[in-house]
Coordinates of C-alpha atoms and ligand atoms in Angstrom, one line a residue:
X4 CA 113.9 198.6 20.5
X5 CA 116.6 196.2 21.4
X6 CA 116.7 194.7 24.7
X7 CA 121.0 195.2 26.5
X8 CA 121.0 191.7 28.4
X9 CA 123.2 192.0 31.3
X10 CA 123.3 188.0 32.5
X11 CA 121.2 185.2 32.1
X12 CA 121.8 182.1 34.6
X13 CA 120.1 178.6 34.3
X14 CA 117.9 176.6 37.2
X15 CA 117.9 173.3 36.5
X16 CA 114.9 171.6 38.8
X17 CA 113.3 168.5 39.2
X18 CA 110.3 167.8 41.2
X19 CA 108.5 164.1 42.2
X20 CA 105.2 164.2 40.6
X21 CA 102.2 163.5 43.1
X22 CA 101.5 160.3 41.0
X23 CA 102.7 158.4 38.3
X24 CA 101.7 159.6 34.8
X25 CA 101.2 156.9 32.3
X26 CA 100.5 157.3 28.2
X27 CA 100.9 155.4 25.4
X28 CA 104.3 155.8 25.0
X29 CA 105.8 156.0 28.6
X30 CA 105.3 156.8 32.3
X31 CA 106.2 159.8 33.3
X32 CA 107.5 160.2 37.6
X33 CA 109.1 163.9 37.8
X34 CA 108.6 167.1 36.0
X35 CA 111.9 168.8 35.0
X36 CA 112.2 172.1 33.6
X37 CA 115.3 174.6 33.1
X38 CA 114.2 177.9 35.0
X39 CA 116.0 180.6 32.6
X40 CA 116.4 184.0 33.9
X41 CA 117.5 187.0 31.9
X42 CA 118.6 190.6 33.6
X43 CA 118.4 193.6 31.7
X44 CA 118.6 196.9 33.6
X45 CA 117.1 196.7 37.7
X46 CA 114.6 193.9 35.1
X47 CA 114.7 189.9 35.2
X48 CA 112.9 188.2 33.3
X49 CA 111.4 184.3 33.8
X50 CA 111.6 181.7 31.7
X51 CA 111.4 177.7 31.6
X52 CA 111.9 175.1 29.4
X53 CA 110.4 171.4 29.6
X54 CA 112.7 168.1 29.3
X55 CA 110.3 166.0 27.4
X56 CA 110.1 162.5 25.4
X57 CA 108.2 164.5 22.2
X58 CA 111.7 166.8 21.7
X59 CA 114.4 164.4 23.2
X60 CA 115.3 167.4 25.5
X61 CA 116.9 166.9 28.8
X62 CA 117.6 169.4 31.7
X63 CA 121.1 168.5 30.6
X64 CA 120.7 168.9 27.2
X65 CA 119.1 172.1 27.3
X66 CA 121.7 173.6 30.3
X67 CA 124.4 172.2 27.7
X68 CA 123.1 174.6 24.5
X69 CA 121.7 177.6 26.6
X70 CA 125.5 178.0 28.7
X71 CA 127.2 178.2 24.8
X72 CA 124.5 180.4 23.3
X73 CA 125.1 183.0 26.3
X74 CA 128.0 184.4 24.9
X75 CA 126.0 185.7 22.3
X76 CA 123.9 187.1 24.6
X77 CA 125.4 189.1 27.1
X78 CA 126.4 192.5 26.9
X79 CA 124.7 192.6 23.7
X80 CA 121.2 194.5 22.7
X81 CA 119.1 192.0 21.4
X82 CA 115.7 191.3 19.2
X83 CA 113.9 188.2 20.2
X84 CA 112.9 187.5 16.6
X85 CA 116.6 187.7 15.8
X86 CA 117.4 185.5 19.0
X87 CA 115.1 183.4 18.0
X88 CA 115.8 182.7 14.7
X89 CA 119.7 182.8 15.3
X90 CA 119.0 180.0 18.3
X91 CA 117.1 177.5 16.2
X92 CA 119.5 177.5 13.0
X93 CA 122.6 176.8 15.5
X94 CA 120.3 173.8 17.5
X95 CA 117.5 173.3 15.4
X96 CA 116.8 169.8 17.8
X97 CA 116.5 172.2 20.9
X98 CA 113.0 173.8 20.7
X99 CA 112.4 173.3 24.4
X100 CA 115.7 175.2 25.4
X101 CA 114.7 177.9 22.9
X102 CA 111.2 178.0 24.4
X103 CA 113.1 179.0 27.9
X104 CA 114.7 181.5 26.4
X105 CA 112.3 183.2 24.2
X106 CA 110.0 182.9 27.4
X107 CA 112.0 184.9 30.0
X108 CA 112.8 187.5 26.7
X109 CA 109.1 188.3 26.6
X110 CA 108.7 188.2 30.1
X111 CA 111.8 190.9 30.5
X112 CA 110.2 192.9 27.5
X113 CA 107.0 192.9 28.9
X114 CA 108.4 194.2 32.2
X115 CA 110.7 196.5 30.2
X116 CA 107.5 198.0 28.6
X117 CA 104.8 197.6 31.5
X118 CA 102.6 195.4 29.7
X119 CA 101.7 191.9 29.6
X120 CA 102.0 189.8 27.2
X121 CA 98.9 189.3 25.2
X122 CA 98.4 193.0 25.6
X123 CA 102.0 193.1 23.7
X124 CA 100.2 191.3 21.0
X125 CA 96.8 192.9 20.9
X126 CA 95.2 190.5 22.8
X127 CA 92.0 190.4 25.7
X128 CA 92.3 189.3 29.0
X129 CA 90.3 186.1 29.3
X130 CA 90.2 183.1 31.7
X131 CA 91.5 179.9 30.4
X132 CA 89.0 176.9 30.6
X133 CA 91.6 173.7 30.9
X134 CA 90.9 170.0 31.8
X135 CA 92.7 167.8 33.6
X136 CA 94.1 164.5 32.8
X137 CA 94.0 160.7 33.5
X138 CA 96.8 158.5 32.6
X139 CA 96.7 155.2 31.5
X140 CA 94.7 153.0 34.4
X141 CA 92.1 150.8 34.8
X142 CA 88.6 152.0 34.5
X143 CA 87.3 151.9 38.3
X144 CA 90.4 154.1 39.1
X145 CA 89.7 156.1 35.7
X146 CA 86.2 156.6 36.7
X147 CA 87.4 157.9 40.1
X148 CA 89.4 160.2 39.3
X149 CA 86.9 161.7 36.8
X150 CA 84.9 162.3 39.7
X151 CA 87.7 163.5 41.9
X152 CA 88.7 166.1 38.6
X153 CA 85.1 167.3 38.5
X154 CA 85.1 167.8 42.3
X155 CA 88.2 169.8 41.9
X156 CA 85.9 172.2 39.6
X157 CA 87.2 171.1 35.9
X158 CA 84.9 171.2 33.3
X159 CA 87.1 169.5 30.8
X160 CA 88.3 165.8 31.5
X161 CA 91.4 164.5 28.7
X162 CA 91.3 160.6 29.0
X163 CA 94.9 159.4 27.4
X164 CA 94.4 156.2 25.4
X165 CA 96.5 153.8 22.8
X166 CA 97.2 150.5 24.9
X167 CA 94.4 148.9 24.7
X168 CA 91.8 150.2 22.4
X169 CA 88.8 147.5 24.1
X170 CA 89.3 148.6 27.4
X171 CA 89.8 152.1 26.1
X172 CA 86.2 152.5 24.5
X173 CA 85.0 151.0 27.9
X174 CA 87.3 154.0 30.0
X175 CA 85.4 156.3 28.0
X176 CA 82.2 155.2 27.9
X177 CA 82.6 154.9 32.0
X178 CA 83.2 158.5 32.2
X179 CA 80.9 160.0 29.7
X180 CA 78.0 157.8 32.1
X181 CA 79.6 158.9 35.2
X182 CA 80.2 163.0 34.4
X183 CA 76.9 163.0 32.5
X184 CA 76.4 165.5 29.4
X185 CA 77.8 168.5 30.2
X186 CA 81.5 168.3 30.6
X187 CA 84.1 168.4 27.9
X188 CA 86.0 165.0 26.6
X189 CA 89.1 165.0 25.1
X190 CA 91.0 161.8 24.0
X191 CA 94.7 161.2 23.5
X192 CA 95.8 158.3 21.7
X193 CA 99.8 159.1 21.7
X194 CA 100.2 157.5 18.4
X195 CA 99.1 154.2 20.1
X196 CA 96.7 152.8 16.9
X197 CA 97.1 151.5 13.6
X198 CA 95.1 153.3 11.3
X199 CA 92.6 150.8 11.3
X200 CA 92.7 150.7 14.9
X201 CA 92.0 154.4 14.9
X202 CA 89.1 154.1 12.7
X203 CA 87.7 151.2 14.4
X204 CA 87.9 153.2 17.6
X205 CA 86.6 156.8 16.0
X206 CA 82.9 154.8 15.1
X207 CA 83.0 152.8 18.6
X208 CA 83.1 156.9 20.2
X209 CA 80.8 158.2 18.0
X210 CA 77.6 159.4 20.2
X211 CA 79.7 159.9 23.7
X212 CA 80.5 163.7 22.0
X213 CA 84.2 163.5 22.2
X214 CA 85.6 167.3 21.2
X215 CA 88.4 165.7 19.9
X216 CA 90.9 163.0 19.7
X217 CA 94.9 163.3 19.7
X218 CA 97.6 161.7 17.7
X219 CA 95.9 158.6 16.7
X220 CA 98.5 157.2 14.9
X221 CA 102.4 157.2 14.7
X222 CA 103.6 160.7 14.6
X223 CA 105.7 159.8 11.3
X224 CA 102.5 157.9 9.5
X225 CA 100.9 161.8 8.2
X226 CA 99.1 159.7 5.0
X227 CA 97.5 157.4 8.0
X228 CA 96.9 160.0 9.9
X229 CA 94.8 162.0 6.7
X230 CA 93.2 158.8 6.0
X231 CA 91.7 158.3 9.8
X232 CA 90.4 162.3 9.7
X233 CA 88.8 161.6 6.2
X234 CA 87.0 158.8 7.6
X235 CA 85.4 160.0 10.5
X236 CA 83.4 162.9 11.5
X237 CA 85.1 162.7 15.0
X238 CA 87.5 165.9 15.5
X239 CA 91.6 164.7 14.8
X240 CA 94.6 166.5 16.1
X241 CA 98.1 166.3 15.2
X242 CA 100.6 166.9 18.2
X243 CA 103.4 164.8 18.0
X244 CA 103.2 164.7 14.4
X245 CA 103.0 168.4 14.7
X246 CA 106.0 170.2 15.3
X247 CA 106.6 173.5 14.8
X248 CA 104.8 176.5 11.7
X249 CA 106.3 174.2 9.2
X250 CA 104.7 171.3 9.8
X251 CA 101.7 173.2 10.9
X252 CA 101.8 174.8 7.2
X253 CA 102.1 171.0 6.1
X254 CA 99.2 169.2 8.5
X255 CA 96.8 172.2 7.6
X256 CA 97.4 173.0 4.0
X257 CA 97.2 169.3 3.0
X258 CA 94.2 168.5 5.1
X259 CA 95.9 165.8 7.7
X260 CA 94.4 167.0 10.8
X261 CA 90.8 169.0 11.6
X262 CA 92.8 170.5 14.4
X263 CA 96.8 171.3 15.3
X264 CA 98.1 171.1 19.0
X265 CA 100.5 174.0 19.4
X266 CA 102.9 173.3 22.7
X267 CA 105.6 176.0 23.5
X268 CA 108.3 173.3 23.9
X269 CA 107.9 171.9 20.3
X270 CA 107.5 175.2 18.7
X271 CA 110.5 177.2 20.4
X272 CA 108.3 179.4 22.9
X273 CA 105.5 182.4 21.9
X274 CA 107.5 183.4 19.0
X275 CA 107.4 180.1 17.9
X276 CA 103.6 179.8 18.8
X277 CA 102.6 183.0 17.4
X278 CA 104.5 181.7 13.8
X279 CA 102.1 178.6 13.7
X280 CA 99.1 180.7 14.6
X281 CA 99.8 183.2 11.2
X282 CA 100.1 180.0 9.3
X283 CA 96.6 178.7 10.2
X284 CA 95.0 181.9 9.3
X285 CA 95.2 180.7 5.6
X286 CA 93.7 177.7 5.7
X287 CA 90.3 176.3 8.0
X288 CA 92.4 174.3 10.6
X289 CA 91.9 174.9 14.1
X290 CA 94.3 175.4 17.2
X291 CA 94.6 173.9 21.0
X292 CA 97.3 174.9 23.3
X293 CA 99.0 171.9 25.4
X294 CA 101.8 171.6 27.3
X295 CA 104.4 168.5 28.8
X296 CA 105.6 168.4 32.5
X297 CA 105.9 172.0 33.4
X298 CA 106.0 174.6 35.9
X299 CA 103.9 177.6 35.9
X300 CA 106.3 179.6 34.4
X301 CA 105.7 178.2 31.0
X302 CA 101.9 177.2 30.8
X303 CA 101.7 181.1 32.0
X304 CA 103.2 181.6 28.6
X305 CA 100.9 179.5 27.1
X306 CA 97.7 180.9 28.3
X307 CA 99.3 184.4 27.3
X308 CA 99.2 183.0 23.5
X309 CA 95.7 181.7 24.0
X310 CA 94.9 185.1 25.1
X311 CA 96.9 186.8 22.1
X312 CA 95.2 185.0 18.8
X313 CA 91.3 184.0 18.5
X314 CA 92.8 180.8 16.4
X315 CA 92.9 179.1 19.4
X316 CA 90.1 177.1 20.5
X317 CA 91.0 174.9 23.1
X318 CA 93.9 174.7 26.4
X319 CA 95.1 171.4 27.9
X320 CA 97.2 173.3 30.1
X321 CA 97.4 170.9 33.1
X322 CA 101.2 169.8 34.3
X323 CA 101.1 172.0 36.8
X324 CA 98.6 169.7 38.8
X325 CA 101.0 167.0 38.7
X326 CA 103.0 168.8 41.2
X327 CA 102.9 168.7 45.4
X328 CA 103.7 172.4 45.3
X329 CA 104.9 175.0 42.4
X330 CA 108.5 176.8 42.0
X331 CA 106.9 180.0 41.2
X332 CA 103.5 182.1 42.2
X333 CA 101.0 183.9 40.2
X334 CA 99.0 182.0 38.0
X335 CA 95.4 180.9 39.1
X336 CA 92.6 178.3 38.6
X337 CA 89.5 179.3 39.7
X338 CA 86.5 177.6 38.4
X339 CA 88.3 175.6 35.8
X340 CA 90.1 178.3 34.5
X341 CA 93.4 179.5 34.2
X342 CA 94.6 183.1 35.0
X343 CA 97.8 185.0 35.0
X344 CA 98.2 187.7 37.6
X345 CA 97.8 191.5 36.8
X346 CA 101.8 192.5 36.3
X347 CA 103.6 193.1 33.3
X348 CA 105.2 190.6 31.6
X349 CA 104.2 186.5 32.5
X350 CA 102.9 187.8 35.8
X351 CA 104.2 184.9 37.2
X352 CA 107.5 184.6 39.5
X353 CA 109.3 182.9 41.3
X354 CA 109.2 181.5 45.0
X355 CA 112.9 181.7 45.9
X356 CA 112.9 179.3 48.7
X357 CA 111.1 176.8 46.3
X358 CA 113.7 177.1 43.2
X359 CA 116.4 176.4 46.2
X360 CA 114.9 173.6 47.2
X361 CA 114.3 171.8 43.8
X362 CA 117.0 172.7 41.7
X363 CA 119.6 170.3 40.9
X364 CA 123.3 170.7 41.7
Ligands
MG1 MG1 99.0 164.9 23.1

């Protein structure tokens, strides 16, 4: 059943992280997401979308396609399959915009049909074990803020990597002797080796137990990026080099990656996600959620797909922490897990007072 959308109006907001965030490839200091909302009936449904460096999206970008593709919107009873698909062949270079959209569409059906969203899909209710992450820094403040992470009740630490791959090993090696044994470590390279960088660095790790290591290479450099997962027994993920189900068909079918990092903004949103999750079911590759700079509104989405498909094996669904306080309310962490809140749809709103106060006129 077709969904009659009424209006849909765009939030742009930006927010001053609590620190600098600093990866291979950049530093990051404000998160800025497009708050979509769609109205169908008395229902509204919640979406956002992510400016990031991975898509090339801005807030203006994003405002700039979503205000055209309106018109094709309202007043009209719409699919989001057909949406979907109809939004990515007009801006195929606009995932994160679509991922806004096909957000708040599954957010209004789920309100629409009083269910949430991995129960649209079949799924179980399940808390969300996430890390959190440390940028690019020395190693005394590296080492301090694994401790102030495990403090905070993480059981998952992602160390990002690729400047330096010396003082890297020694970053990592800090932590794994200051966290002991028992807590998960996951690496992120941001394409910052050469594929004999990356190799070099994959023995060095060996016996810390990493779970996995991130986009070792550049994203474009696929043949490098086979050649460091056929080398080592260490776990390697694609995630800039993985966009979308069709390069998720190509990493997995062809062996390039042990593991695919599915994000919402790359993809186009669930319907994107769920696409790259049916693609994996044919061949042995494995799935982890991540996410870029975003508000809860989004990672809530993600966590819904982690909770919809048993593919996925890992969440590094952390932006959120980045922030001094949130533009919308129910989503939880609670002992290093995530949770969405009980009511249809994303189960997560906004706090009005909040959007006012961070959106961008
Ligand atoms: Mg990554």
């Amino acid at each position: 059943m077709g969904m009659l959308i009424d209006d849909v109006e765009l939030y742009p907001v930006e927010i001053e992280n609590v620190e600098e965030f600093k990866i291979a490839t950049g530093t990051s200091y404000t998160t800025e997401n497009l708050v979509v909302k769609v109205k169908s009936g008395g229902k509204v449904g919640w979406g956002s979308g992510a400016a990031n460096g991975v898509t090339e999206e801005t807030n203006e970008s994003m405002l700039k396609c979503l205000k055209k593709f309106k018109d094709r919107l309202v007043g009209k009873e719409v699919e989001i399959e057909e949406v979907w698909s109809e939004f990515r062949e007009e801006y195929p270079d606009d995932p994160s915009a679509l991922a806004g959209l096909d957000i708040a569409l599954h957010d209004l059906k789920g309100k629409l049909e009083g269910k949430r969203i991995f129960e649209m899909y079949g799924g179980r209710e399940e808390g969300v074990l996430t890390d959190k992450t440390i940028g690019i820094m020395d190693k005394e403040d590296t080492v301090e803020h694994a401790e102030d992470i495990i403090d905070e009740g993480f059981k998952a630490i992602k160390i990002k990597v690729g400047l330096e791959m010396e003082k890297d090993i020694e970053r990592i090696r800090a932590v794994r002797e200051t966290v002991g044994p028992r807590v998960l470590i996951w690496v992120d390279a941001n394409q910052g080796y050469t594929v004999e960088e990356a190799k070099h660095f994959c023995d060095e790790i060996d016996g810390l137990n990493i779970e996995f290591i991130e986009q070792p290479v550049a994203e474009e450099d696929l043949e490098g990026m086979k050649e460091v997962a056929e080398y080592t027994d260490q776990t390697i993920a694609a995630d800039e080099a993985m966009k979308d189900h069709i390069s998720a068909e190509k990493i997995s079918s062809k062996g390039m990656a042990d593991m695919v990092n599915i994000k919402l903004m790359k993809c186009g949103g669930l319907t994107g996600g769920r696409k790259i999750v049916e693609v994996l079911d044919d061949h042995g590759v494995e799935a982890m959620v991540g996410c870029m700079l975003e508000i809860e509104q989004s990672l809530s989405a993600a966590v819904h797909l982690f909770n919809s498909s048993d593919k996925i094996k890992y969440a590094d669904l952390d932006g959120h922490f980045l922030l001094p306080e949130d533009v919308c309310k129910g989503f939880y962490f609670e002992e290093g897990k995530l949770w969405t809140s009980a009511r249809s749809g994303l189960g997560v709103e906004p706090i009005v007072n909040n959007l006012d106060k961070y959106v961008v006129r």
